[in-house]
């Protein structure tokens, strides 16, 4: 933004003598200077918007980092309970879901693009009927896939923070997405921003820390 402002100021300062040296009338010279002033105002407005946008992205990324850290800490507290396959013995729905969520995040079977509702049921070692009773919100395979994709997006966010130089298409593949378009759609739905905007925010945070 500073470079734009300096350049625009130089343009305005040199515009008047240039107009006179070129033999322009006073009215034409004034019009040229007015146009340059408008350009300067537009550049300043764009610069201010860019700073504001970067600040918002940085704040959102910091909040996301805290959420992901909190989730990791929570899952670590129940991780020791889910190393063995789950045996259903009148477990409550919430207890089963907590154990399932912790185990899936620990072993990350969702990195396989074919991991879906039925693969999750098999992974948890229960029948589809038992699964639907224990997790009634995921009786429909499409809703289960939404949950799996949210885990993929969460894992992608961690990779983006740890390896910001990794190509987006490589991250999509690592997280179980079949293509970059699907990755971008799911990530934006989960976090409200695209992976590229997320990376820009991370880069901005790193620059602030280096100053």
mmCIF file of C-alpha atoms in Angstrom:
data_model
loop_
_atom_site.group_PDB
_atom_site.id
_atom_site.type_symbol
_atom_site.label_atom_id
_atom_site.label_comp_id
_atom_site.label_asym_id
_atom_site.label_seq_id
_atom_site.Cartn_x
_atom_site.Cartn_y
_atom_site.Cartn_z
ATOM 1 C CA UNK A 1 0.000 0.000 0.000
ATOM 2 C CA UNK A 2 2.854 2.396 0.847
ATOM 3 C CA UNK A 3 4.449 1.826 -2.565
ATOM 4 C CA UNK A 4 1.166 2.598 -4.309
ATOM 5 C CA UNK A 5 0.717 5.794 -2.319
ATOM 6 C CA UNK A 6 4.260 7.013 -3.027
ATOM 7 C CA UNK A 7 3.926 6.232 -6.735
ATOM 8 C CA UNK A 8 0.585 8.014 -6.956
ATOM 9 C CA UNK A 9 1.952 11.070 -5.146
ATOM 10 C CA UNK A 10 4.866 11.269 -7.560
ATOM 11 C CA UNK A 11 2.428 11.051 -10.487
ATOM 12 C CA UNK A 12 0.386 13.965 -9.158
ATOM 13 C CA UNK A 13 3.446 16.118 -8.407
ATOM 14 C CA UNK A 14 4.839 15.608 -11.891
ATOM 15 C CA UNK A 15 1.471 15.943 -13.653
ATOM 16 C CA UNK A 16 1.221 19.742 -13.415
ATOM 17 C CA UNK A 17 4.662 20.610 -14.895
ATOM 18 C CA UNK A 18 4.163 17.905 -17.527
ATOM 19 C CA UNK A 19 0.824 19.368 -18.592
ATOM 20 C CA UNK A 20 2.244 22.855 -18.834
ATOM 21 C CA UNK A 21 5.333 21.652 -20.711
ATOM 22 C CA UNK A 22 3.109 19.817 -23.170
ATOM 23 C CA UNK A 23 1.111 22.961 -23.873
ATOM 24 C CA UNK A 24 -2.203 21.735 -22.468
ATOM 25 C CA UNK A 25 -4.819 24.331 -21.594
ATOM 26 C CA UNK A 26 -5.631 24.938 -17.936
ATOM 27 C CA UNK A 27 -8.944 23.077 -18.260
ATOM 28 C CA UNK A 28 -7.321 19.996 -19.803
ATOM 29 C CA UNK A 29 -4.526 20.053 -17.205
ATOM 30 C CA UNK A 30 -7.083 20.220 -14.401
ATOM 31 C CA UNK A 31 -8.987 17.268 -15.865
ATOM 32 C CA UNK A 32 -5.800 15.186 -16.042
ATOM 33 C CA UNK A 33 -4.920 16.020 -12.438
ATOM 34 C CA UNK A 34 -8.503 15.205 -11.352
ATOM 35 C CA UNK A 35 -8.290 11.811 -13.040
ATOM 36 C CA UNK A 36 -4.993 11.121 -11.284
ATOM 37 C CA UNK A 37 -6.542 12.096 -7.948
ATOM 38 C CA UNK A 38 -9.394 9.643 -8.545
ATOM 39 C CA UNK A 39 -6.841 6.923 -9.351
ATOM 40 C CA UNK A 40 -4.983 7.698 -6.118
ATOM 41 C CA UNK A 41 -8.197 7.466 -4.077
ATOM 42 C CA UNK A 42 -9.072 4.147 -5.700
ATOM 43 C CA UNK A 43 -5.597 2.760 -4.976
ATOM 44 C CA UNK A 44 -5.780 3.915 -1.357
ATOM 45 C CA UNK A 45 -9.243 2.349 -0.970
ATOM 46 C CA UNK A 46 -8.018 -0.942 -2.445
ATOM 47 C CA UNK A 47 -5.004 -0.883 -0.139
ATOM 48 C CA UNK A 48 -7.175 -0.305 2.932
ATOM 49 C CA UNK A 49 -9.552 -3.075 1.896
ATOM 50 C CA UNK A 50 -6.616 -5.453 1.387
ATOM 51 C CA UNK A 51 -5.282 -4.736 4.871
ATOM 52 C CA UNK A 52 -8.733 -5.166 6.397
ATOM 53 C CA UNK A 53 -9.320 -8.416 4.505
ATOM 54 C CA UNK A 54 -5.944 -9.843 5.543
ATOM 55 C CA UNK A 55 -6.665 -8.921 9.167
ATOM 56 C CA UNK A 56 -10.015 -10.736 9.057
ATOM 57 C CA UNK A 57 -8.444 -13.827 7.458
ATOM 58 C CA UNK A 58 -5.656 -13.859 10.054
ATOM 59 C CA UNK A 59 -8.117 -13.622 12.930
ATOM 60 C CA UNK A 60 -10.263 -16.390 11.454
ATOM 61 C CA UNK A 61 -7.239 -18.616 10.946
ATOM 62 C CA UNK A 62 -6.107 -18.035 14.521
ATOM 63 C CA UNK A 63 -9.566 -19.000 15.775
ATOM 64 C CA UNK A 64 -9.495 -22.077 13.583
ATOM 65 C CA UNK A 65 -6.076 -23.046 14.917
ATOM 66 C CA UNK A 66 -7.370 -22.817 18.490
ATOM 67 C CA UNK A 67 -10.437 -24.908 17.634
ATOM 68 C CA UNK A 68 -8.320 -27.603 15.987
ATOM 69 C CA UNK A 69 -5.937 -27.645 18.949
ATOM 70 C CA UNK A 70 -8.835 -27.952 21.371
ATOM 71 C CA UNK A 71 -10.292 -30.824 19.352
ATOM 72 C CA UNK A 72 -6.937 -32.609 19.357
ATOM 73 C CA UNK A 73 -6.617 -32.184 23.125
ATOM 74 C CA UNK A 74 -10.128 -33.508 23.663
ATOM 75 C CA UNK A 75 -9.589 -36.525 21.437
ATOM 76 C CA UNK A 76 -6.320 -37.278 23.187
ATOM 77 C CA UNK A 77 -8.203 -37.689 26.479
ATOM 78 C CA UNK A 78 -10.382 -40.440 25.034
ATOM 79 C CA UNK A 79 -7.805 -41.891 22.655
ATOM 80 C CA UNK A 80 -6.625 -44.614 25.031
ATOM 81 C CA UNK A 81 -10.153 -45.993 25.160
ATOM 82 C CA UNK A 82 -10.579 -46.540 21.430
ATOM 83 C CA UNK A 83 -7.491 -48.510 20.409
ATOM 84 C CA UNK A 84 -9.458 -51.794 20.358
ATOM 85 C CA UNK A 85 -12.522 -52.340 18.115
ATOM 86 C CA UNK A 86 -15.703 -51.023 19.656
ATOM 87 C CA UNK A 87 -18.011 -53.581 21.252
ATOM 88 C CA UNK A 88 -21.589 -52.475 21.522
ATOM 89 C CA UNK A 89 -23.106 -53.305 24.881
ATOM 90 C CA UNK A 90 -25.915 -50.839 25.509
ATOM 91 C CA UNK A 91 -23.560 -47.902 24.941
ATOM 92 C CA UNK A 92 -25.265 -44.560 24.821
ATOM 93 C CA UNK A 93 -25.377 -42.747 21.480
ATOM 94 C CA UNK A 94 -23.121 -39.927 22.608
ATOM 95 C CA UNK A 95 -20.525 -42.285 24.036
ATOM 96 C CA UNK A 96 -20.398 -44.264 20.802
ATOM 97 C CA UNK A 97 -20.096 -41.121 18.689
ATOM 98 C CA UNK A 98 -17.296 -39.711 20.871
ATOM 99 C CA UNK A 99 -15.342 -42.949 20.608
ATOM 100 C CA UNK A 100 -16.008 -43.172 16.874
ATOM 101 C CA UNK A 101 -14.907 -39.588 16.280
ATOM 102 C CA UNK A 102 -11.720 -40.060 18.286
ATOM 103 C CA UNK A 103 -10.826 -43.326 16.601
ATOM 104 C CA UNK A 104 -11.516 -42.082 13.068
ATOM 105 C CA UNK A 105 -9.382 -39.005 13.669
ATOM 106 C CA UNK A 106 -6.587 -41.097 15.140
ATOM 107 C CA UNK A 107 -6.407 -43.692 12.362
ATOM 108 C CA UNK A 108 -7.665 -41.455 9.512
ATOM 109 C CA UNK A 109 -9.362 -44.030 7.290
ATOM 110 C CA UNK A 110 -11.063 -41.113 5.507
ATOM 111 C CA UNK A 111 -7.855 -40.477 3.532
ATOM 112 C CA UNK A 112 -9.135 -43.265 1.274
ATOM 113 C CA UNK A 113 -11.468 -41.631 -1.299
ATOM 114 C CA UNK A 114 -13.706 -44.708 -1.141
ATOM 115 C CA UNK A 115 -14.334 -44.338 2.587
ATOM 116 C CA UNK A 116 -18.085 -43.773 2.927
ATOM 117 C CA UNK A 117 -21.016 -44.616 5.195
ATOM 118 C CA UNK A 118 -20.681 -48.375 4.837
ATOM 119 C CA UNK A 119 -16.902 -48.260 5.152
ATOM 120 C CA UNK A 120 -17.325 -46.330 8.411
ATOM 121 C CA UNK A 121 -19.797 -48.922 9.694
ATOM 122 C CA UNK A 122 -17.330 -51.707 8.904
ATOM 123 C CA UNK A 123 -14.475 -49.710 10.414
ATOM 124 C CA UNK A 124 -16.365 -49.450 13.710
ATOM 125 C CA UNK A 125 -17.051 -53.201 13.758
ATOM 126 C CA UNK A 126 -20.828 -53.003 14.027
ATOM 127 C CA UNK A 127 -23.712 -53.869 11.749
ATOM 128 C CA UNK A 128 -25.414 -51.140 9.737
ATOM 129 C CA UNK A 129 -28.551 -51.620 11.849
ATOM 130 C CA UNK A 130 -26.616 -51.169 15.098
ATOM 131 C CA UNK A 131 -24.797 -48.154 13.664
ATOM 132 C CA UNK A 132 -28.047 -46.432 12.698
ATOM 133 C CA UNK A 133 -29.456 -47.014 16.189
ATOM 134 C CA UNK A 134 -26.348 -45.666 17.896
ATOM 135 C CA UNK A 135 -25.914 -42.705 15.526
ATOM 136 C CA UNK A 136 -29.436 -41.923 14.265
ATOM 137 C CA UNK A 137 -28.281 -38.633 12.741
ATOM 138 C CA UNK A 138 -26.293 -40.659 10.210
ATOM 139 C CA UNK A 139 -28.865 -43.179 9.100
ATOM 140 C CA UNK A 140 -28.697 -41.591 5.638
ATOM 141 C CA UNK A 141 -25.397 -42.282 3.807
ATOM 142 C CA UNK A 142 -25.359 -38.715 2.427
ATOM 143 C CA UNK A 143 -25.304 -37.242 5.940
ATOM 144 C CA UNK A 144 -22.573 -39.651 6.974
ATOM 145 C CA UNK A 145 -20.545 -38.484 3.989
ATOM 146 C CA UNK A 146 -20.975 -34.875 5.157
ATOM 147 C CA UNK A 147 -19.449 -35.883 8.484
ATOM 148 C CA UNK A 148 -16.572 -37.706 6.764
ATOM 149 C CA UNK A 149 -15.917 -34.713 4.519
ATOM 150 C CA UNK A 150 -15.835 -32.417 7.554
ATOM 151 C CA UNK A 151 -13.086 -34.621 9.003
ATOM 152 C CA UNK A 152 -11.233 -34.430 5.702
ATOM 153 C CA UNK A 153 -11.500 -30.635 5.742
ATOM 154 C CA UNK A 154 -10.248 -30.497 9.327
ATOM 155 C CA UNK A 155 -7.273 -32.695 8.435
ATOM 156 C CA UNK A 156 -6.590 -30.506 5.401
ATOM 157 C CA UNK A 157 -6.511 -27.396 7.590
ATOM 158 C CA UNK A 158 -3.855 -29.020 9.780
ATOM 159 C CA UNK A 159 -1.749 -29.917 6.745
ATOM 160 C CA UNK A 160 -2.106 -26.382 5.396
ATOM 161 C CA UNK A 161 -0.783 -24.993 8.675
ATOM 162 C CA UNK A 162 2.073 -27.488 8.922
ATOM 163 C CA UNK A 163 3.050 -27.605 5.231
ATOM 164 C CA UNK A 164 1.891 -24.327 3.603
ATOM 165 C CA UNK A 165 4.147 -24.882 0.567
ATOM 166 C CA UNK A 166 2.493 -28.170 -0.371
ATOM 167 C CA UNK A 167 0.437 -27.896 -3.611
ATOM 168 C CA UNK A 168 -3.317 -27.738 -3.077
ATOM 169 C CA UNK A 169 -3.972 -30.757 -5.300
ATOM 170 C CA UNK A 170 -1.513 -32.835 -3.233
ATOM 171 C CA UNK A 171 -3.281 -31.838 -0.014
ATOM 172 C CA UNK A 172 -6.640 -32.755 -1.563
ATOM 173 C CA UNK A 173 -5.309 -36.222 -2.403
ATOM 174 C CA UNK A 174 -3.784 -36.710 1.045
ATOM 175 C CA UNK A 175 -7.136 -35.963 2.672
ATOM 176 C CA UNK A 176 -9.219 -38.326 0.550
ATOM 177 C CA UNK A 177 -10.723 -35.919 -1.988
ATOM 178 C CA UNK A 178 -10.963 -37.144 -5.553
ATOM 179 C CA UNK A 179 -10.241 -33.721 -7.067
ATOM 180 C CA UNK A 180 -9.353 -30.152 -6.128
ATOM 181 C CA UNK A 181 -12.810 -28.796 -6.972
ATOM 182 C CA UNK A 182 -14.454 -31.083 -4.412
ATOM 183 C CA UNK A 183 -11.783 -30.149 -1.858
ATOM 184 C CA UNK A 184 -12.340 -26.413 -2.356
ATOM 185 C CA UNK A 185 -16.124 -26.815 -2.056
ATOM 186 C CA UNK A 186 -15.995 -28.886 1.135
ATOM 187 C CA UNK A 187 -13.305 -26.721 2.759
ATOM 188 C CA UNK A 188 -15.216 -23.503 2.090
ATOM 189 C CA UNK A 189 -18.441 -25.048 3.406
ATOM 190 C CA UNK A 190 -16.653 -26.151 6.588
ATOM 191 C CA UNK A 191 -14.642 -23.001 7.325
ATOM 192 C CA UNK A 192 -16.173 -20.221 5.241
ATOM 193 C CA UNK A 193 -13.030 -19.568 3.180
ATOM 194 C CA UNK A 194 -11.185 -21.308 0.367
ATOM 195 C CA UNK A 195 -7.915 -23.187 0.982
ATOM 196 C CA UNK A 196 -6.034 -20.468 -0.942
ATOM 197 C CA UNK A 197 -7.488 -17.726 1.275
ATOM 198 C CA UNK A 198 -6.595 -19.825 4.294
ATOM 199 C CA UNK A 199 -3.004 -20.081 3.030
ATOM 200 C CA UNK A 200 -2.879 -16.326 2.436
ATOM 201 C CA UNK A 201 -3.961 -15.753 6.027
ATOM 202 C CA UNK A 202 -1.298 -18.127 7.319
ATOM 203 C CA UNK A 203 1.359 -16.346 5.252
ATOM 204 C CA UNK A 204 0.182 -13.008 6.639
ATOM 205 C CA UNK A 205 0.407 -14.317 10.222
ATOM 206 C CA UNK A 206 3.957 -15.574 9.664
ATOM 207 C CA UNK A 207 5.013 -12.200 8.253
ATOM 208 C CA UNK A 208 3.593 -10.441 11.318
ATOM 209 C CA UNK A 209 5.512 -12.773 13.648
ATOM 210 C CA UNK A 210 8.775 -12.165 11.771
ATOM 211 C CA UNK A 211 8.534 -8.372 12.230
#
